[in-house]
C-alpha cells in the first residue's frame, strides 16, 4: 500500500466535516481535496439542506475544487472521504480525473470502489485513480453507526 504523507491528518479533517454533517441532520460523510499537499476545499453531505440528491460530500468537494483552481480536471489532486464512494461519486471522480482517492469506512452495500459495482475496474471507465482504503475507518464507521442507531 502506498503511504501518503499527512493522510491521517487529512482524514481527521474529513471526519470533522462528517461530524458537522451529523450535527445538521445529514448522513455523516465528509470529504476534502488536497492539491500540492495542502487542503484546498472541505465539504460534507448536504442533501437534506439543499434538497439535492447529488449533494454528496464528494460531489460538493469536486465542484468547489474545480472552481477554486479554475480547472476542469483535478489530476494533481487527492480526495479524502470518510466513506467509500457510491457509483455516482465514483463517476464524478473518474470524470474529474482525481489522482488518488483515500477513504475511511468501507460501504459493502452502497460502495462502488472496492465493493458493489467496483466502478474503476470496468473497461468503460476511462480514468482509474489510485485507491487507498481504511484510513480512519474505525472513527468514520463509528460515526455512521452512531448516527443511524440514534434514528432507529
Coordinates of N, CA and C in Angstrom, one line a residue:
X1 N 0.8 -1.2 0.0 CA 0.0 0.0 0.0 C 0.9 1.2 0.0
X2 N 0.5 2.2 -0.7 CA 1.2 3.5 -0.8 C 1.0 4.3 0.5
X3 N 2.1 4.8 1.0 CA 2.0 5.7 2.2 C 1.9 7.1 1.7
X4 N 0.9 7.8 2.1 CA 0.7 9.2 1.7 C 1.0 10.1 2.9
X5 N 1.9 11.0 2.8 CA 2.2 11.9 3.9 C 0.9 12.7 4.4
X6 N 0.8 12.8 5.7 CA -0.4 13.5 6.3 C -1.7 12.9 6.0
X7 N -1.8 11.7 5.5 CA -3.1 11.1 5.2 C -4.0 11.0 6.5
X8 N -3.4 10.6 7.6 CA -4.3 10.5 8.8 C -4.8 11.9 9.2
X9 N -3.9 12.9 9.1 CA -4.4 14.3 9.4 C -5.4 14.8 8.5
X10 N -5.3 14.5 7.2 CA -6.3 14.9 6.2 C -7.6 14.2 6.5
X11 N -7.5 12.9 6.9 CA -8.8 12.2 7.2 C -9.4 12.7 8.4
X12 N -8.6 13.1 9.4 CA -9.2 13.7 10.6 C -10.0 15.0 10.3
X13 N -9.5 15.8 9.3 CA -10.3 16.9 8.8 C -11.6 16.5 8.2
X14 N -11.5 15.4 7.4 CA -12.7 14.9 6.7 C -13.7 14.4 7.8
X15 N -13.2 13.8 8.8 CA -14.1 13.3 9.9 C -14.8 14.4 10.6
X16 N -14.0 15.5 10.8 CA -14.6 16.7 11.4 C -15.8 17.3 10.5
X17 N -15.6 17.2 9.2 CA -16.7 17.7 8.3 C -17.9 16.7 8.4
X18 N -17.6 15.4 8.6 CA -18.7 14.4 8.7 C -19.4 14.7 10.0
X19 N -18.7 15.1 11.1 CA -19.4 15.4 12.3 C -20.3 16.6 12.2
X20 N -19.9 17.6 11.4 CA -20.7 18.8 11.2 C -22.0 18.3 10.4
X21 N -21.8 17.4 9.4 CA -23.0 16.9 8.7 C -24.0 16.3 9.7
X22 N -23.5 15.4 10.6 CA -24.3 14.7 11.5 C -25.1 15.8 12.4
X23 N -24.4 16.8 12.9 CA -25.0 17.8 13.7 C -26.1 18.5 12.9
X24 N -26.0 18.6 11.6 CA -27.0 19.2 10.8 C -28.1 18.3 10.4
X25 N -28.0 17.0 10.8 CA -29.0 16.0 10.5 C -28.8 15.3 9.2
X26 N -27.6 15.5 8.6 CA -27.2 14.9 7.4 C -26.5 13.6 7.7
X27 N -26.5 12.6 6.7 CA -25.7 11.4 6.9 C -24.3 11.9 7.0
X28 N -23.6 11.4 8.0 CA -22.2 12.0 8.4 C -21.1 11.5 7.4
X29 N -21.0 12.2 6.3 CA -19.9 11.9 5.4 C -19.2 13.2 5.1
X30 N -17.9 13.2 5.3 CA -17.1 14.4 5.0 C -16.0 14.1 4.0
X31 N -15.7 15.1 3.2 CA -14.6 15.0 2.2 C -13.8 16.2 2.1
X32 N -12.6 16.0 1.6 CA -11.7 17.2 1.3 C -10.9 16.8 0.1
X33 N -10.3 17.8 -0.5 CA -9.4 17.7 -1.6 C -8.2 18.4 -1.3
X34 N -7.0 17.7 -1.6 CA -5.7 18.4 -1.4 C -5.1 18.6 -2.8
X35 N -4.3 19.6 -2.8 CA -3.5 20.0 -4.0 C -2.1 20.4 -3.5
X36 N -1.1 19.8 -4.1 CA 0.3 20.0 -3.6 C 0.4 19.9 -2.1
X37 N -0.2 18.9 -1.6 CA -0.1 18.6 -0.2 C -0.8 19.5 0.8
X38 N -1.7 20.3 0.3 CA -2.5 21.2 1.1 C -4.0 21.1 0.9
X39 N -4.7 21.2 1.9 CA -6.2 21.1 1.8 C -6.7 22.4 1.1
X40 N -7.4 22.2 0.0 CA -7.9 23.4 -0.7 C -9.4 23.5 -0.5
X41 N -10.2 22.4 -0.3 CA -11.6 22.5 0.0 C -12.0 21.4 0.9
X42 N -13.0 21.7 1.7 CA -13.6 20.7 2.6 C -15.1 20.7 2.4
X43 N -15.8 19.6 2.4 CA -17.2 19.5 2.2 C -17.8 18.4 3.0
X44 N -19.1 18.5 3.1 CA -19.9 17.5 3.9 C -21.2 17.2 3.1
X45 N -21.8 16.1 3.4 CA -23.1 15.8 2.8 C -24.1 17.0 3.2
X46 N -24.8 17.4 2.1 CA -25.8 18.5 2.3 C -27.1 18.2 1.5
X47 N -27.4 16.9 1.4 CA -28.5 16.5 0.5 C -29.9 17.1 1.1
X48 N -30.0 17.0 2.4 CA -31.3 17.5 3.0 C -31.3 19.0 3.0
X49 N -30.3 19.6 3.3 CA -30.2 21.1 3.4 C -30.5 21.7 2.0
X50 N -29.9 21.1 1.0 CA -30.0 21.7 -0.4 C -31.2 21.0 -1.2
X51 N -31.8 20.0 -0.6 CA -32.9 19.3 -1.3 C -32.4 18.8 -2.6
X52 N -31.2 18.2 -2.6 CA -30.5 17.8 -3.8 C -29.8 16.4 -3.6
X53 N -30.3 15.4 -4.3 CA -29.8 14.0 -4.1 C -28.4 13.9 -4.6
X54 N -27.9 14.9 -5.3 CA -26.5 14.8 -5.8 C -25.5 15.5 -4.8
X55 N -26.0 16.1 -3.7 CA -25.2 16.9 -2.8 C -24.4 16.0 -1.8
X56 N -23.7 15.0 -2.4 CA -22.8 14.2 -1.6 C -21.6 15.0 -1.3
X57 N -20.9 14.7 -0.2 CA -19.7 15.4 0.1 C -18.6 15.4 -1.0
X58 N -18.5 14.2 -1.7 CA -17.5 14.1 -2.7 C -17.8 15.1 -3.9
X59 N -19.1 15.1 -4.3 CA -19.5 15.9 -5.4 C -19.3 17.4 -5.1
X60 N -19.7 17.8 -3.9 CA -19.6 19.2 -3.5 C -18.1 19.6 -3.4
X61 N -17.2 18.7 -2.9 CA -15.8 18.9 -2.9 C -15.2 19.1 -4.3
X62 N -15.6 18.2 -5.2 CA -15.1 18.3 -6.6 C -15.5 19.6 -7.2
X63 N -16.8 20.0 -7.1 CA -17.2 21.2 -7.7 C -16.4 22.4 -7.1
X64 N -16.3 22.4 -5.8 CA -15.6 23.5 -5.1 C -14.1 23.6 -5.5
X65 N -13.5 22.4 -5.7 CA -12.0 22.4 -6.0 C -11.8 22.9 -7.5
X66 N -12.7 22.5 -8.4 CA -12.6 22.9 -9.8 C -12.8 24.4 -9.8
X67 N -13.7 24.9 -9.1 CA -14.0 26.4 -9.1 C -12.7 27.1 -8.5
X68 N -12.2 26.6 -7.4 CA -11.1 27.3 -6.7 C -9.9 27.3 -7.6
X69 N -9.6 26.1 -8.3 CA -8.4 26.0 -9.1 C -8.7 26.6 -10.5
X70 N -9.9 26.9 -10.9 CA -10.2 27.3 -12.2 C -9.9 26.3 -13.2
X71 N -10.2 25.0 -12.9 CA -9.8 23.9 -13.7 C -11.0 23.0 -14.0
X72 N -10.9 22.3 -15.1 CA -12.0 21.3 -15.4 C -11.5 19.9 -15.0
X73 N -10.3 19.7 -14.6 CA -9.7 18.4 -14.2 C -8.9 18.6 -12.9
X74 N -8.9 17.6 -12.1 CA -8.2 17.6 -10.8 C -7.1 16.6 -10.8
X75 N -6.4 16.4 -11.9 CA -5.4 15.3 -12.0 C -4.3 15.4 -11.1
X76 N -4.0 16.5 -10.4 CA -2.9 16.6 -9.4 C -3.5 16.7 -8.0
X77 N -4.7 16.3 -7.8 CA -5.4 16.4 -6.6 C -5.8 15.1 -6.0
X78 N -5.9 15.0 -4.7 CA -6.3 13.8 -4.0 C -7.6 14.1 -3.2
X79 N -8.5 13.1 -3.2 CA -9.7 13.2 -2.4 C -9.6 12.3 -1.2
X80 N -10.0 12.9 -0.1 CA -10.1 12.1 1.2 C -11.6 12.1 1.6
X81 N -12.2 11.0 1.8 CA -13.6 10.9 2.1 C -13.8 9.8 3.2
X82 N -14.7 10.1 4.1 CA -14.9 9.2 5.2 C -15.6 7.9 4.9
X83 N -16.3 7.8 3.8 CA -17.0 6.6 3.4 C -16.7 6.3 2.0
X84 N -16.6 5.0 1.7 CA -16.3 4.5 0.3 C -17.4 5.2 -0.6
X85 N -16.9 5.8 -1.7 CA -17.8 6.5 -2.6 C -18.8 5.5 -3.3
X86 N -20.0 6.1 -3.6 CA -21.0 5.4 -4.3 C -20.7 5.4 -5.8
X87 N -21.6 4.8 -6.6 CA -21.4 4.8 -8.0 C -21.5 6.2 -8.6
X88 N -22.4 7.1 -8.2 CA -22.5 8.4 -8.7 C -21.2 9.2 -8.4
X89 N -20.7 9.1 -7.2 CA -19.4 9.8 -6.8 C -18.2 9.2 -7.5
X90 N -18.2 7.9 -7.7 CA -17.1 7.3 -8.5 C -17.1 7.8 -9.9
X91 N -18.2 7.9 -10.5 CA -18.3 8.5 -11.9 C -17.8 9.9 -11.9
X92 N -18.1 10.7 -10.9 CA -17.6 12.1 -10.8 C -16.1 12.1 -10.6
X93 N -15.6 11.2 -9.8 CA -14.2 11.1 -9.5 C -13.4 10.8 -10.8
X94 N -14.0 9.9 -11.6 CA -13.3 9.5 -12.9 C -13.3 10.7 -13.8
X95 N -14.5 11.3 -13.9 CA -14.6 12.5 -14.9 C -13.7 13.6 -14.4
X96 N -13.5 13.8 -13.1 CA -12.7 14.9 -12.6 C -11.2 14.5 -12.7
X97 N -10.9 13.3 -13.0 CA -9.5 12.8 -13.1 C -8.7 13.0 -11.8
X98 N -9.3 12.8 -10.7 CA -8.6 12.8 -9.4 C -7.5 11.8 -9.4
X99 N -6.3 12.2 -8.9 CA -5.2 11.3 -8.9 C -5.3 10.2 -7.9
X100 N -5.9 10.5 -6.8 CA -5.9 9.5 -5.7 C -7.2 9.6 -4.9
X101 N -7.8 8.5 -4.4 CA -8.9 8.5 -3.5 C -8.6 7.7 -2.3
X102 N -8.6 8.4 -1.2 CA -8.4 7.8 0.1 C -9.7 7.8 0.9
X103 N -10.2 6.6 1.3 CA -11.5 6.6 2.0 C -11.3 5.8 3.3
X104 N -12.2 6.2 4.2 CA -12.2 5.6 5.6 C -13.0 4.3 5.6
X105 N -14.3 4.4 5.9 CA -15.1 3.2 6.1 C -15.5 2.6 4.8
X106 N -15.4 1.3 4.8 CA -16.0 0.5 3.6 C -17.5 0.6 3.6
X107 N -18.1 0.5 2.5 CA -19.6 0.5 2.3 C -19.9 -0.7 1.5
X108 N -20.2 -1.8 2.2 CA -20.4 -3.1 1.5 C -21.8 -3.0 0.7
X109 N -22.7 -2.2 1.1 CA -24.0 -2.1 0.5 C -24.0 -1.1 -0.7
X110 N -23.5 0.1 -0.4 CA -23.6 1.2 -1.4 C -22.3 1.7 -2.0
X111 N -21.2 1.1 -1.5 CA -19.9 1.5 -2.1 C -19.7 1.0 -3.5
X112 N -18.9 1.7 -4.3 CA -18.7 1.3 -5.7 C -17.2 1.3 -6.1
X113 N -16.4 1.3 -5.1 CA -14.9 1.3 -5.4 C -14.3 -0.1 -5.2
X114 N -14.4 -0.6 -4.0 CA -13.9 -1.9 -3.7 C -15.0 -2.9 -3.4
X115 N -16.2 -2.4 -3.4 CA -17.4 -3.2 -3.2 C -18.4 -2.9 -4.3
X116 N -19.5 -3.6 -4.3 CA -20.6 -3.3 -5.3 C -20.1 -3.4 -6.7
X117 N -20.3 -2.4 -7.5 CA -20.0 -2.5 -8.9 C -18.5 -2.3 -9.2
X118 N -17.7 -1.9 -8.3 CA -16.3 -1.7 -8.5 C -16.0 -0.9 -9.8
X119 N -16.6 0.3 -9.7 CA -16.7 1.2 -10.9 C -15.4 1.3 -11.7
X120 N -14.3 1.5 -11.0 CA -13.0 1.8 -11.6 C -12.4 0.6 -12.3
X121 N -12.9 -0.6 -12.1 CA -12.4 -1.8 -12.7 C -13.1 -2.1 -14.1
X122 N -14.1 -1.4 -14.4 CA -14.8 -1.6 -15.7 C -14.0 -1.0 -16.9
X123 N -14.1 -1.7 -18.0 CA -13.4 -1.2 -19.2 C -13.9 0.1 -19.7
X124 N -15.2 0.4 -19.4 CA -15.8 1.7 -19.8 C -15.3 2.9 -19.0
X125 N -14.6 2.6 -17.9 CA -14.1 3.7 -17.0 C -12.8 4.2 -17.6
X126 N -12.8 5.4 -18.0 CA -11.6 6.0 -18.7 C -10.5 6.5 -17.7
X127 N -10.7 6.5 -16.5 CA -9.7 7.0 -15.5 C -9.8 6.2 -14.2
X128 N -8.7 5.7 -13.8 CA -8.7 4.9 -12.6 C -7.7 5.6 -11.6
X129 N -8.2 6.2 -10.5 CA -7.4 6.8 -9.6 C -6.7 5.7 -8.7
X130 N -5.6 6.1 -8.0 CA -5.1 5.2 -7.0 C -6.1 5.2 -5.9
X131 N -6.3 4.0 -5.3 CA -7.2 3.9 -4.2 C -6.5 3.4 -2.9
X132 N -6.7 4.2 -1.9 CA -6.2 3.8 -0.5 C -7.4 3.8 0.4
X133 N -7.6 2.6 1.0 CA -8.8 2.5 1.9 C -8.4 2.2 3.3
X134 N -9.3 2.5 4.2 CA -9.1 2.1 5.6 C -8.5 3.2 6.5
X135 N -8.2 4.4 5.9 CA -7.6 5.5 6.7 C -8.7 6.1 7.6
X136 N -8.6 6.0 8.9 CA -9.7 6.5 9.8 C -10.9 5.7 9.7
X137 N -10.8 4.4 9.3 CA -12.0 3.6 9.1 C -12.8 3.4 10.4
X138 N -12.1 3.2 11.5 CA -12.8 3.0 12.8 C -13.6 4.2 13.2
X139 N -13.0 5.4 13.2 CA -13.7 6.6 13.5 C -14.9 6.9 12.6
X140 N -14.6 6.8 11.3 CA -15.6 7.0 10.3 C -16.8 6.1 10.4
X141 N -16.5 4.8 10.6 CA -17.5 3.8 10.8 C -18.4 4.0 12.0
X142 N -17.7 4.3 13.1 CA -18.4 4.6 14.4 C -19.3 5.8 14.3
X143 N -18.9 6.8 13.6 CA -19.7 8.0 13.4 C -21.0 7.6 12.6
X144 N -20.9 6.8 11.6 CA -22.0 6.4 10.8 C -22.9 5.5 11.6
X145 N -22.4 4.5 12.3 CA -23.2 3.6 13.1 C -24.0 4.3 14.2
X146 N -23.3 5.3 14.9 CA -24.0 6.0 15.9 C -25.1 6.9 15.4
X147 N -24.8 7.5 14.2 CA -25.8 8.3 13.6 C -27.1 7.5 13.3
X148 N -26.9 6.4 12.6 CA -28.1 5.6 12.2 C -28.7 4.9 13.5
X149 N -28.0 4.6 14.5 CA -28.6 4.0 15.7 C -29.4 5.0 16.4
X150 N -29.1 6.2 16.4 CA -29.9 7.3 17.0 C -31.2 7.6 16.3
X151 N -31.3 7.1 15.1 CA -32.5 7.3 14.3 C -33.5 6.1 14.3
X152 N -33.0 5.1 14.9 CA -33.9 3.9 14.9 C -34.7 3.8 16.1

